Amino acid sequence: MQLRDNVQTLRSIPLPVDATQTMREEHFSLVLHEYHSQLVSYFFMPPPLPICSHVGAQLKKSKTTIWAICLGAKLFKSLSENPHSTMALRYIGWLDKLEEDLDFIFNNSPQQINAAGRLLTQLEIVFLKFMSIGIISGYIVLQKALPGFLSMIAADSDSCTEHPGGSLVVSFAHTFGAPRYEIKRFVMYDIATSLVLGVPPLVEYGYDSECDLISYGLGQLHRIPAPLVEIISQVNSWRGGSRVTPLDDWRNLERRVLAWQPRPIVSETEGSNTGKTGRLAIHEGWRHVTLIYIYMGMCGVSSHDPRVQSSIARIVKLGEAVANLPVGVHMFVHFLIVGIGARCEQHRSIVRKKLASFKGSHIWTFRGPKFAQILEHLWQSAGAGGAPVTWEDYVRSRCIVAPL
C-alpha cells in the first residue's frame, strides 16, 4: 500500500473535528477540550496543568496524536453506551489499523512524524488497547514503543548512563520527574505491567537519586504516591535480575513504606471531605499493596504470612470506605493484590465482584475480567482450599491464562 493510501485510510476514521494540515485554531481547541474532558471523566480529577500544556503542544505538531485522541474519545463514548455495539467493535478494529499505518508512515516518511509525537501516539494506542481489548494487546504495543523511548532518553545525558556491561541505565528519578509527558507515561506503564504481569521491566532503571515530587504529576492522576511507585519499581528491578546498584534490600524498602506520609494535594474535585477521604483511602491502600509486593515478591513469603494477611484485611476495609465513590475505580491493583493473597472465600468473593466491575468504560487502566480468570486458576490450583500461595504461583497462573 502506498504512503498516500495509508494517510487516506487514517483520514477515513470519523473524527469530531477537522484533522487536516490546515486545521483551524478553534478546531484544535475543541480537540484539546474534548481530550481534557475525557481525562476528567476517566480519572475523576483534572489532569495537572503541565500535562495539559505538553499534550496541547504535541497536538499542534503531531497529526497522528490527534487521530489517536479523537479515536479514543469516540471509543470511550461507544463503550460507555454499549461496549458490545457494532460501532465499539469497529473503533477497536481501527486501533490496529492506526498502529499499522503509524509504523508505515514513520518507516517510509519519518519526516512527517517527530519522535515525541510517535511515542505519544503509541502510548495512546497502548492505553486504548489496555482498556478496550486487554493488557496483553496493549503490552505488545508498549514493547514496540521501547526503541522510541530509549532514543529520546539517550539524547539527554542526565537521563541515562552506560552500565559497565554496556547496557543503558535509565535514571528513574530523572525520567519519572521529566517535564515530557510521554517519557513519564512510558515509565508508568512499564512499572504497572511489570507488577501485574510478573514480567521484568522493559527498561533497566537506576535509583541513585530522589524523585522530584514537584514535577511529578502522572502518578497523582492515577492516585499513586510517587515514593511508593519508586519502591514498586525497585522490587520490579530486583525480580528482573537488575545488575544496577544500589538497590535497597527489602528491610530498607519496608522502612520507607512504613515511614511514608501522604502529601496534601489541592484539587477542585477534592474540595469536599468525601473527596479527601477517598484520596487518602486510595493512598493508604497503595501503602499496603507495596508492602505485600515486598513480602511476597522480594522476600518470597507465602500468602499465609501474618504481615500479608494484615495488609489484605486493611485493603479490604479501605475498599469498603470508597465502594460507593467514583474514586473507587482506582482500586483495581489493590484488589488484584488482595486476590493473590486471599486465603478465605469471603475475600475471594469480594475480589471476584470487584474485578468483574472493571470493564467497559469503568476501569482503572486494565480490564478486570481477564485478571479474574487468572485468579480463579490460581485459587483452583496452588491456592485450592485456601492453601498458601507464592508470587511465583501467581505468575505461573498468569502465564497459563494470559500468555505473552
mmCIF file of C-alpha atoms in Angstrom:
data_model
loop_
_atom_site.group_PDB
_atom_site.id
_atom_site.type_symbol
_atom_site.label_atom_id
_atom_site.label_comp_id
_atom_site.label_asym_id
_atom_site.label_seq_id
_atom_site.Cartn_x
_atom_site.Cartn_y
_atom_site.Cartn_z
ATOM 1 C CA MET A 1 0.000 0.000 0.000
ATOM 2 C CA GLN A 2 1.377 3.414 -0.919
ATOM 3 C CA LEU A 3 2.028 6.089 1.666
ATOM 4 C CA ARG A 4 -0.820 8.266 0.382
ATOM 5 C CA ASP A 5 -3.202 5.306 0.727
ATOM 6 C CA ASN A 6 -2.191 4.828 4.356
ATOM 7 C CA VAL A 7 -2.723 8.507 5.094
ATOM 8 C CA GLN A 8 -6.097 8.367 3.355
ATOM 9 C CA THR A 9 -7.070 5.365 5.484
ATOM 10 C CA LEU A 10 -6.285 7.293 8.655
ATOM 11 C CA ARG A 11 -8.287 10.263 7.421
ATOM 12 C CA SER A 12 -11.254 7.976 6.796
ATOM 13 C CA ILE A 13 -11.658 7.482 10.556
ATOM 14 C CA PRO A 14 -14.657 9.659 11.500
ATOM 15 C CA LEU A 15 -13.349 12.481 13.660
ATOM 16 C CA PRO A 16 -15.280 15.015 15.727
ATOM 17 C CA VAL A 17 -13.036 17.771 14.353
ATOM 18 C CA ASP A 18 -11.179 18.579 11.159
ATOM 19 C CA ALA A 19 -7.750 16.923 11.491
ATOM 20 C CA THR A 20 -6.217 18.117 8.235
ATOM 21 C CA GLN A 21 -2.953 20.005 7.997
ATOM 22 C CA THR A 22 -4.790 23.342 7.890
ATOM 23 C CA MET A 23 -6.883 22.644 10.984
ATOM 24 C CA ARG A 24 -8.243 25.913 12.284
ATOM 25 C CA GLU A 25 -7.355 27.125 15.756
ATOM 26 C CA GLU A 26 -10.905 26.742 17.036
ATOM 27 C CA HIS A 27 -10.927 23.120 15.929
ATOM 28 C CA PHE A 28 -7.638 22.491 17.695
ATOM 29 C CA SER A 29 -9.104 23.963 20.879
ATOM 30 C CA LEU A 30 -12.073 21.635 20.524
ATOM 31 C CA VAL A 31 -9.782 18.595 20.328
ATOM 32 C CA LEU A 32 -7.840 19.649 23.417
ATOM 33 C CA HIS A 33 -11.041 20.414 25.325
ATOM 34 C CA GLU A 34 -12.509 17.025 24.401
ATOM 35 C CA TYR A 35 -9.314 15.267 25.497
ATOM 36 C CA HIS A 36 -9.275 17.190 28.776
ATOM 37 C CA SER A 37 -12.946 16.421 29.454
ATOM 38 C CA GLN A 38 -12.346 12.738 28.785
ATOM 39 C CA LEU A 39 -9.486 12.615 31.284
ATOM 40 C CA VAL A 40 -11.614 14.346 33.908
ATOM 41 C CA SER A 41 -14.447 11.835 33.459
ATOM 42 C CA TYR A 42 -12.000 8.915 33.437
ATOM 43 C CA PHE A 43 -9.766 9.878 36.359
ATOM 44 C CA PHE A 44 -12.373 11.909 38.291
ATOM 45 C CA MET A 45 -9.987 14.836 38.514
ATOM 46 C CA PRO A 46 -8.455 17.306 36.064
ATOM 47 C CA PRO A 47 -5.010 16.332 34.757
ATOM 48 C CA PRO A 48 -2.179 18.513 36.098
ATOM 49 C CA LEU A 49 -1.658 21.708 34.091
ATOM 50 C CA PRO A 50 1.854 20.741 32.849
ATOM 51 C CA ILE A 51 0.386 17.571 31.285
ATOM 52 C CA CYS A 52 -2.341 19.558 29.528
ATOM 53 C CA SER A 53 0.178 22.108 28.264
ATOM 54 C CA HIS A 54 2.578 19.495 26.931
ATOM 55 C CA VAL A 55 -0.149 17.437 25.263
ATOM 56 C CA GLY A 56 -1.510 20.612 23.718
ATOM 57 C CA ALA A 57 1.901 21.466 22.288
ATOM 58 C CA GLN A 58 2.268 17.962 20.847
ATOM 59 C CA LEU A 59 -1.175 18.111 19.273
ATOM 60 C CA LYS A 60 -0.049 21.119 17.260
ATOM 61 C CA LYS A 61 2.920 19.129 15.943
ATOM 62 C CA SER A 62 1.541 15.614 15.556
ATOM 63 C CA LYS A 63 -1.434 14.782 13.387
ATOM 64 C CA THR A 64 -1.218 11.098 14.370
ATOM 65 C CA THR A 65 -1.657 12.005 18.047
ATOM 66 C CA ILE A 66 -4.805 13.931 17.144
ATOM 67 C CA TRP A 67 -6.119 10.895 15.285
ATOM 68 C CA ALA A 68 -5.417 8.636 18.272
ATOM 69 C CA ILE A 69 -7.035 11.008 20.768
ATOM 70 C CA CYS A 70 -10.115 11.551 18.621
ATOM 71 C CA LEU A 71 -10.478 7.818 18.049
ATOM 72 C CA GLY A 72 -10.108 7.291 21.787
ATOM 73 C CA ALA A 73 -12.849 9.802 22.556
ATOM 74 C CA LYS A 74 -15.230 8.001 20.199
ATOM 75 C CA LEU A 75 -14.236 4.628 21.640
ATOM 76 C CA PHE A 76 -14.885 5.814 25.204
ATOM 77 C CA LYS A 77 -18.300 7.115 24.203
ATOM 78 C CA SER A 78 -19.243 3.848 22.489
ATOM 79 C CA LEU A 79 -18.039 1.701 25.397
ATOM 80 C CA SER A 80 -19.989 3.774 27.905
ATOM 81 C CA GLU A 81 -23.172 3.425 25.844
ATOM 82 C CA ASN A 82 -22.849 -0.209 24.720
ATOM 83 C CA PRO A 83 -19.476 -1.999 24.896
ATOM 84 C CA HIS A 84 -20.751 -4.741 22.556
ATOM 85 C CA SER A 85 -22.157 -2.425 19.888
ATOM 86 C CA THR A 86 -21.064 -2.609 16.264
ATOM 87 C CA MET A 87 -19.539 0.871 16.493
ATOM 88 C CA ALA A 88 -17.486 -0.005 19.581
ATOM 89 C CA LEU A 89 -16.099 -3.090 17.847
ATOM 90 C CA ARG A 90 -15.390 -1.023 14.733
ATOM 91 C CA TYR A 91 -13.428 1.567 16.697
ATOM 92 C CA ILE A 92 -11.452 -1.210 18.408
ATOM 93 C CA GLY A 93 -10.586 -2.611 14.968
ATOM 94 C CA TRP A 94 -9.371 0.807 13.876
ATOM 95 C CA LEU A 95 -6.785 0.740 16.680
ATOM 96 C CA ASP A 96 -4.864 -1.997 14.847
ATOM 97 C CA LYS A 97 -5.137 -0.074 11.597
ATOM 98 C CA LEU A 98 -3.900 3.113 13.200
ATOM 99 C CA GLU A 99 -0.936 1.247 14.689
ATOM 100 C CA GLU A 100 -0.026 -0.337 11.334
ATOM 101 C CA ASP A 101 -0.269 2.927 9.429
ATOM 102 C CA LEU A 102 1.713 4.813 12.087
ATOM 103 C CA ASP A 103 4.584 2.336 11.667
ATOM 104 C CA PHE A 104 4.343 2.526 7.868
ATOM 105 C CA ILE A 105 4.441 6.313 7.770
ATOM 106 C CA PHE A 106 7.313 6.527 10.272
ATOM 107 C CA ASN A 107 9.398 3.921 8.411
ATOM 108 C CA ASN A 108 8.751 5.319 4.953
ATOM 109 C CA SER A 109 8.423 9.030 5.623
ATOM 110 C CA PRO A 110 9.850 9.742 9.098
ATOM 111 C CA GLN A 111 9.923 13.487 8.487
ATOM 112 C CA GLN A 112 6.131 13.506 8.811
ATOM 113 C CA ILE A 113 6.204 12.363 12.454
ATOM 114 C CA ASN A 114 8.602 13.604 15.137
ATOM 115 C CA ALA A 115 9.883 11.130 17.722
ATOM 116 C CA ALA A 116 7.865 12.605 20.587
ATOM 117 C CA GLY A 117 4.690 12.593 18.523
ATOM 118 C CA ARG A 118 5.191 8.976 17.523
ATOM 119 C CA LEU A 119 5.829 7.854 21.114
ATOM 120 C CA LEU A 120 2.829 9.781 22.431
ATOM 121 C CA THR A 121 0.624 8.235 19.731
ATOM 122 C CA GLN A 122 1.914 4.745 20.513
ATOM 123 C CA LEU A 123 1.211 5.241 24.218
ATOM 124 C CA GLU A 124 -2.294 6.461 23.456
ATOM 125 C CA ILE A 125 -2.831 3.239 21.478
ATOM 126 C CA VAL A 126 -1.357 1.245 24.394
ATOM 127 C CA PHE A 127 -3.840 2.833 26.781
ATOM 128 C CA LEU A 128 -6.816 2.333 24.461
ATOM 129 C CA LYS A 129 -5.894 -1.324 23.939
ATOM 130 C CA PHE A 130 -5.459 -1.834 27.680
ATOM 131 C CA MET A 131 -8.984 -0.626 28.368
ATOM 132 C CA SER A 132 -10.824 -1.979 25.306
ATOM 133 C CA ILE A 133 -9.073 -5.227 24.306
ATOM 134 C CA GLY A 134 -6.819 -6.367 27.124
ATOM 135 C CA ILE A 135 -3.464 -5.960 28.803
ATOM 136 C CA ILE A 136 -1.591 -8.380 26.536
ATOM 137 C CA SER A 137 -2.621 -6.490 23.388
ATOM 138 C CA GLY A 138 -1.537 -3.189 24.937
ATOM 139 C CA TYR A 139 1.704 -4.626 26.310
ATOM 140 C CA ILE A 140 2.768 -5.771 22.830
ATOM 141 C CA VAL A 141 2.448 -2.181 21.595
ATOM 142 C CA LEU A 142 4.349 -0.953 24.669
ATOM 143 C CA GLN A 143 7.226 -3.280 23.737
ATOM 144 C CA LYS A 144 7.240 -1.792 20.229
ATOM 145 C CA ALA A 145 7.418 1.695 21.746
ATOM 146 C CA LEU A 146 10.612 0.881 23.679
ATOM 147 C CA PRO A 147 13.110 1.867 20.917
ATOM 148 C CA GLY A 148 11.458 5.271 20.549
ATOM 149 C CA PHE A 149 11.558 5.813 24.305
ATOM 150 C CA LEU A 150 15.247 4.867 24.524
ATOM 151 C CA SER A 151 16.188 7.097 21.583
ATOM 152 C CA MET A 152 14.593 10.087 23.314
ATOM 153 C CA ILE A 153 16.264 9.216 26.622
ATOM 154 C CA ALA A 154 19.679 8.775 25.007
ATOM 155 C CA ALA A 155 19.558 12.380 23.798
ATOM 156 C CA ASP A 156 19.555 13.597 27.417
ATOM 157 C CA SER A 157 22.807 12.876 29.232
ATOM 158 C CA ASP A 158 21.137 13.475 32.624
ATOM 159 C CA SER A 159 18.568 10.735 31.982
ATOM 160 C CA CYS A 160 20.858 7.784 31.431
ATOM 161 C CA THR A 161 24.305 6.321 31.902
ATOM 162 C CA GLU A 162 26.074 3.397 30.327
ATOM 163 C CA HIS A 163 26.466 0.367 32.569
ATOM 164 C CA PRO A 164 29.971 -1.190 32.671
ATOM 165 C CA GLY A 165 28.447 -4.188 30.895
ATOM 166 C CA GLY A 166 27.386 -1.961 28.009
ATOM 167 C CA SER A 167 23.665 -1.717 28.771
ATOM 168 C CA LEU A 168 21.835 1.589 29.076
ATOM 169 C CA VAL A 169 20.773 2.507 32.615
ATOM 170 C CA VAL A 170 17.900 4.989 32.820
ATOM 171 C CA SER A 171 17.645 7.299 35.822
ATOM 172 C CA PHE A 172 14.290 6.563 37.429
ATOM 173 C CA ALA A 173 14.130 9.876 39.281
ATOM 174 C CA HIS A 174 15.045 11.959 36.227
ATOM 175 C CA THR A 175 12.629 10.261 33.831
ATOM 176 C CA PHE A 176 9.753 9.997 36.303
ATOM 177 C CA GLY A 177 10.113 13.671 37.104
ATOM 178 C CA ALA A 178 10.706 14.634 33.468
ATOM 179 C CA PRO A 179 8.652 17.508 32.049
ATOM 180 C CA ARG A 180 7.838 15.432 28.966
ATOM 181 C CA TYR A 181 4.529 13.642 29.448
ATOM 182 C CA GLU A 182 5.306 10.802 27.032
ATOM 183 C CA ILE A 183 8.515 9.915 28.916
ATOM 184 C CA LYS A 184 6.935 9.547 32.347
ATOM 185 C CA ARG A 185 3.869 7.877 30.826
ATOM 186 C CA PHE A 186 6.041 5.135 29.323
ATOM 187 C CA VAL A 187 7.760 4.623 32.690
ATOM 188 C CA MET A 188 4.397 4.413 34.451
ATOM 189 C CA TYR A 189 3.115 1.748 32.051
ATOM 190 C CA ASP A 190 6.390 -0.177 32.327
ATOM 191 C CA ILE A 191 6.140 -0.281 36.114
ATOM 192 C CA ALA A 192 2.450 -1.210 36.167
ATOM 193 C CA THR A 193 2.727 -4.025 33.615
ATOM 194 C CA SER A 194 5.800 -5.452 35.316
ATOM 195 C CA LEU A 195 3.858 -5.588 38.579
ATOM 196 C CA VAL A 196 0.600 -7.132 37.373
ATOM 197 C CA LEU A 197 2.031 -9.412 34.658
ATOM 198 C CA GLY A 198 5.054 -10.573 36.643
ATOM 199 C CA VAL A 199 7.475 -9.721 33.812
ATOM 200 C CA PRO A 200 10.867 -7.960 34.032
ATOM 201 C CA PRO A 201 10.755 -4.204 33.351
ATOM 202 C CA LEU A 202 11.445 -3.238 29.753
ATOM 203 C CA VAL A 203 13.959 -0.660 30.987
ATOM 204 C CA GLU A 204 16.972 -1.010 33.297
ATOM 205 C CA TYR A 205 16.430 1.713 35.892
ATOM 206 C CA GLY A 206 18.938 3.302 38.232
ATOM 207 C CA TYR A 207 17.873 4.591 41.662
ATOM 208 C CA ASP A 208 20.741 6.792 42.727
ATOM 209 C CA SER A 209 18.745 9.986 43.332
ATOM 210 C CA GLU A 210 15.398 11.066 44.755
ATOM 211 C CA CYS A 211 12.268 11.783 42.729
ATOM 212 C CA ASP A 212 11.312 15.417 42.195
ATOM 213 C CA LEU A 213 7.814 15.401 43.687
ATOM 214 C CA ILE A 214 7.128 18.927 42.457
ATOM 215 C CA SER A 215 7.309 17.920 38.795
ATOM 216 C CA TYR A 216 5.599 14.602 39.441
ATOM 217 C CA GLY A 217 2.076 14.613 38.032
ATOM 218 C CA LEU A 218 1.124 11.424 36.210
ATOM 219 C CA GLY A 219 1.061 9.277 39.342
ATOM 220 C CA GLN A 220 -1.063 11.937 41.013
ATOM 221 C CA LEU A 221 -3.510 11.456 38.144
ATOM 222 C CA HIS A 222 -3.561 7.700 38.788
ATOM 223 C CA ARG A 223 -3.704 8.299 42.578
ATOM 224 C CA ILE A 224 -0.370 6.542 43.169
ATOM 225 C CA PRO A 225 2.078 8.256 45.559
ATOM 226 C CA ALA A 226 5.453 8.848 43.893
ATOM 227 C CA PRO A 227 7.617 7.358 46.683
ATOM 228 C CA LEU A 228 5.609 4.125 46.540
ATOM 229 C CA VAL A 229 5.855 3.968 42.745
ATOM 230 C CA GLU A 230 9.639 4.106 43.060
ATOM 231 C CA ILE A 231 9.652 1.304 45.645
ATOM 232 C CA ILE A 232 7.411 -0.883 43.472
ATOM 233 C CA SER A 233 9.786 -0.202 40.591
ATOM 234 C CA GLN A 234 12.757 -1.283 42.711
ATOM 235 C CA VAL A 235 11.029 -4.575 43.520
ATOM 236 C CA ASN A 236 10.326 -4.992 39.798
ATOM 237 C CA SER A 237 14.009 -4.417 39.045
ATOM 238 C CA TRP A 238 15.123 -6.836 41.748
ATOM 239 C CA ARG A 239 12.782 -9.512 40.431
ATOM 240 C CA GLY A 240 14.007 -8.852 36.907
ATOM 241 C CA GLY A 241 17.608 -9.574 37.954
ATOM 242 C CA SER A 242 18.851 -5.985 37.720
ATOM 243 C CA ARG A 243 22.624 -5.630 37.855
ATOM 244 C CA VAL A 244 22.434 -1.946 38.758
ATOM 245 C CA THR A 245 23.386 -0.742 42.224
ATOM 246 C CA PRO A 246 22.322 0.476 44.617
ATOM 247 C CA LEU A 247 19.091 -1.469 45.046
ATOM 248 C CA ASP A 248 17.711 -1.268 48.596
ATOM 249 C CA ASP A 249 17.242 -4.531 50.437
ATOM 250 C CA TRP A 250 13.721 -5.428 51.487
ATOM 251 C CA ARG A 251 14.140 -4.117 55.026
ATOM 252 C CA ASN A 252 15.081 -0.645 53.801
ATOM 253 C CA LEU A 253 12.158 -0.680 51.359
ATOM 254 C CA GLU A 254 9.796 -1.765 54.141
ATOM 255 C CA ARG A 255 11.044 1.037 56.404
ATOM 256 C CA ARG A 256 10.498 3.594 53.659
ATOM 257 C CA VAL A 257 6.939 2.386 53.052
ATOM 258 C CA LEU A 258 6.039 2.424 56.736
ATOM 259 C CA ALA A 259 7.571 5.893 57.210
ATOM 260 C CA TRP A 260 5.872 7.397 54.150
ATOM 261 C CA GLN A 261 3.230 10.048 54.834
ATOM 262 C CA PRO A 262 0.754 11.309 52.204
ATOM 263 C CA ARG A 263 1.300 14.819 50.870
ATOM 264 C CA PRO A 264 -1.632 17.232 50.620
ATOM 265 C CA ILE A 265 -2.923 17.673 47.054
ATOM 266 C CA VAL A 266 -5.066 20.632 46.109
ATOM 267 C CA SER A 267 -7.748 19.711 43.573
ATOM 268 C CA GLU A 268 -11.040 21.325 42.648
ATOM 269 C CA THR A 269 -12.703 17.906 42.578
ATOM 270 C CA GLU A 270 -11.489 17.058 46.072
ATOM 271 C CA GLY A 271 -12.726 20.094 47.920
ATOM 272 C CA SER A 272 -15.235 18.057 49.921
ATOM 273 C CA ASN A 273 -14.403 15.857 52.874
ATOM 274 C CA THR A 274 -15.678 12.881 50.882
ATOM 275 C CA GLY A 275 -13.172 13.537 48.086
ATOM 276 C CA LYS A 276 -10.290 13.902 50.517
ATOM 277 C CA THR A 277 -11.319 10.756 52.381
ATOM 278 C CA GLY A 278 -11.416 8.811 49.107
ATOM 279 C CA ARG A 279 -7.956 10.004 48.066
ATOM 280 C CA LEU A 280 -6.443 9.155 51.446
ATOM 281 C CA ALA A 281 -8.029 5.690 51.339
ATOM 282 C CA ILE A 282 -6.545 5.038 47.886
ATOM 283 C CA HIS A 283 -3.111 6.219 49.033
ATOM 284 C CA GLU A 284 -3.193 4.168 52.222
ATOM 285 C CA GLY A 285 -4.237 1.181 50.126
ATOM 286 C CA TRP A 286 -1.159 1.653 47.948
ATOM 287 C CA ARG A 287 0.986 1.501 51.090
ATOM 288 C CA HIS A 288 -0.317 -1.996 51.794
ATOM 289 C CA VAL A 289 -0.131 -3.059 48.135
ATOM 290 C CA THR A 290 3.545 -2.105 48.222
ATOM 291 C CA LEU A 291 4.164 -3.955 51.490
ATOM 292 C CA ILE A 292 2.560 -7.150 50.147
ATOM 293 C CA TYR A 293 4.664 -6.895 46.992
ATOM 294 C CA ILE A 294 7.842 -6.525 49.068
ATOM 295 C CA TYR A 295 6.975 -9.513 51.275
ATOM 296 C CA MET A 296 5.727 -11.869 48.552
ATOM 297 C CA GLY A 297 7.619 -10.594 45.520
ATOM 298 C CA MET A 298 11.002 -9.946 47.135
ATOM 299 C CA CYS A 299 11.166 -11.897 50.416
ATOM 300 C CA GLY A 300 9.438 -14.914 48.928
ATOM 301 C CA VAL A 301 6.984 -15.453 51.784
ATOM 302 C CA SER A 302 3.637 -17.129 51.146
ATOM 303 C CA SER A 303 0.198 -15.593 51.315
ATOM 304 C CA HIS A 304 -0.233 -17.061 54.839
ATOM 305 C CA ASP A 305 2.445 -14.757 56.267
ATOM 306 C CA PRO A 306 0.779 -12.674 59.042
ATOM 307 C CA ARG A 307 2.103 -9.425 57.539
ATOM 308 C CA VAL A 308 0.491 -10.234 54.187
ATOM 309 C CA GLN A 309 -2.837 -11.147 55.785
ATOM 310 C CA SER A 310 -2.803 -7.990 57.902
ATOM 311 C CA SER A 311 -2.333 -5.793 54.827
ATOM 312 C CA ILE A 312 -5.023 -7.714 52.925
ATOM 313 C CA ALA A 313 -7.527 -7.092 55.702
ATOM 314 C CA ARG A 314 -6.609 -3.408 55.706
ATOM 315 C CA ILE A 315 -7.082 -3.048 51.924
ATOM 316 C CA VAL A 316 -10.480 -4.750 52.090
ATOM 317 C CA LYS A 317 -11.586 -2.319 54.800
ATOM 318 C CA LEU A 318 -10.332 0.670 52.801
ATOM 319 C CA GLY A 319 -12.151 -0.654 49.748
ATOM 320 C CA GLU A 320 -15.399 -0.656 51.697
ATOM 321 C CA ALA A 321 -14.836 3.005 52.552
ATOM 322 C CA VAL A 322 -14.731 4.043 48.866
ATOM 323 C CA ALA A 323 -17.102 1.394 47.491
ATOM 324 C CA ASN A 324 -19.732 3.978 46.510
ATOM 325 C CA LEU A 325 -17.348 6.732 45.460
ATOM 326 C CA PRO A 326 -16.198 7.361 41.871
ATOM 327 C CA VAL A 327 -12.590 7.229 43.069
ATOM 328 C CA GLY A 328 -13.108 3.524 43.806
ATOM 329 C CA VAL A 329 -12.225 2.875 40.166
ATOM 330 C CA HIS A 330 -8.589 3.431 41.163
ATOM 331 C CA MET A 331 -8.545 0.313 43.386
ATOM 332 C CA PHE A 332 -8.058 -2.237 40.605
ATOM 333 C CA VAL A 333 -4.485 -3.138 41.592
ATOM 334 C CA HIS A 334 -5.433 -3.127 45.258
ATOM 335 C CA PHE A 335 -7.995 -5.876 44.764
ATOM 336 C CA LEU A 336 -5.792 -7.823 42.369
ATOM 337 C CA ILE A 337 -3.143 -7.991 45.091
ATOM 338 C CA VAL A 338 -5.792 -8.941 47.661
ATOM 339 C CA GLY A 339 -6.849 -11.746 45.317
ATOM 340 C CA ILE A 340 -3.317 -13.089 45.049
ATOM 341 C CA GLY A 341 -3.042 -13.408 48.818
ATOM 342 C CA ALA A 342 -6.675 -14.163 49.683
ATOM 343 C CA ARG A 343 -6.925 -17.389 51.716
ATOM 344 C CA CYS A 344 -10.609 -17.242 52.713
ATOM 345 C CA GLU A 345 -13.634 -17.485 50.436
ATOM 346 C CA GLN A 346 -15.051 -14.226 51.805
ATOM 347 C CA HIS A 347 -12.113 -12.218 50.463
ATOM 348 C CA ARG A 348 -12.074 -14.154 47.190
ATOM 349 C CA SER A 349 -15.760 -13.412 46.683
ATOM 350 C CA ILE A 350 -15.140 -9.697 47.231
ATOM 351 C CA VAL A 351 -12.331 -9.758 44.682
ATOM 352 C CA ARG A 352 -14.481 -11.569 42.100
ATOM 353 C CA LYS A 353 -17.168 -8.927 42.386
ATOM 354 C CA LYS A 354 -14.730 -6.011 42.253
ATOM 355 C CA LEU A 355 -12.720 -7.240 39.274
ATOM 356 C CA ALA A 356 -15.919 -8.016 37.358
ATOM 357 C CA SER A 357 -16.840 -4.329 37.651
ATOM 358 C CA PHE A 358 -13.646 -3.144 35.942
ATOM 359 C CA LYS A 359 -14.862 -3.365 32.360
ATOM 360 C CA GLY A 360 -16.387 -1.181 29.659
ATOM 361 C CA SER A 361 -15.587 2.444 30.481
ATOM 362 C CA HIS A 362 -15.439 1.748 34.231
ATOM 363 C CA ILE A 363 -11.792 0.716 34.536
ATOM 364 C CA TRP A 364 -8.543 1.887 36.086
ATOM 365 C CA THR A 365 -6.197 1.065 33.225
ATOM 366 C CA PHE A 366 -6.560 -2.695 32.877
ATOM 367 C CA ARG A 367 -9.671 -4.792 32.310
ATOM 368 C CA GLY A 368 -10.777 -6.814 35.326
ATOM 369 C CA PRO A 369 -12.363 -9.971 33.815
ATOM 370 C CA LYS A 370 -9.076 -11.379 32.462
ATOM 371 C CA PHE A 371 -7.390 -10.970 35.827
ATOM 372 C CA ALA A 372 -10.384 -12.594 37.482
ATOM 373 C CA GLN A 373 -9.728 -15.631 35.268
ATOM 374 C CA ILE A 374 -6.073 -15.637 36.308
ATOM 375 C CA LEU A 375 -7.029 -15.570 39.985
ATOM 376 C CA GLU A 376 -9.610 -18.323 39.516
ATOM 377 C CA HIS A 377 -6.858 -20.502 38.047
ATOM 378 C CA LEU A 378 -4.598 -19.647 40.992
ATOM 379 C CA TRP A 379 -7.330 -20.425 43.527
ATOM 380 C CA GLN A 380 -8.152 -23.751 41.904
ATOM 381 C CA SER A 381 -4.517 -24.845 41.559
ATOM 382 C CA ALA A 382 -1.853 -23.724 44.031
ATOM 383 C CA GLY A 383 -4.388 -21.987 46.281
ATOM 384 C CA ALA A 384 -7.030 -24.724 46.284
ATOM 385 C CA GLY A 385 -8.805 -24.985 49.610
ATOM 386 C CA GLY A 386 -7.150 -21.831 50.905
ATOM 387 C CA ALA A 387 -3.628 -23.274 50.647
ATOM 388 C CA PRO A 388 -0.715 -20.817 50.832
ATOM 389 C CA VAL A 389 0.461 -19.401 47.501
ATOM 390 C CA THR A 390 3.604 -17.563 46.446
ATOM 391 C CA TRP A 391 4.108 -14.740 43.989
ATOM 392 C CA GLU A 392 5.622 -17.257 41.576
ATOM 393 C CA ASP A 393 2.391 -19.272 41.747
ATOM 394 C CA TYR A 394 0.525 -16.172 40.589
ATOM 395 C CA VAL A 395 2.986 -15.595 37.743
ATOM 396 C CA ARG A 396 2.568 -19.201 36.601
ATOM 397 C CA SER A 397 -1.211 -18.826 36.555
ATOM 398 C CA ARG A 398 -0.884 -15.585 34.591
ATOM 399 C CA CYS A 399 1.369 -17.297 32.042
ATOM 400 C CA ILE A 400 -1.183 -20.081 31.565
ATOM 401 C CA VAL A 401 -4.309 -17.914 31.355
ATOM 402 C CA ALA A 402 -2.816 -14.851 29.608
ATOM 403 C CA PRO A 403 0.428 -15.866 27.867
ATOM 404 C CA LEU A 404 2.540 -13.244 26.152
#
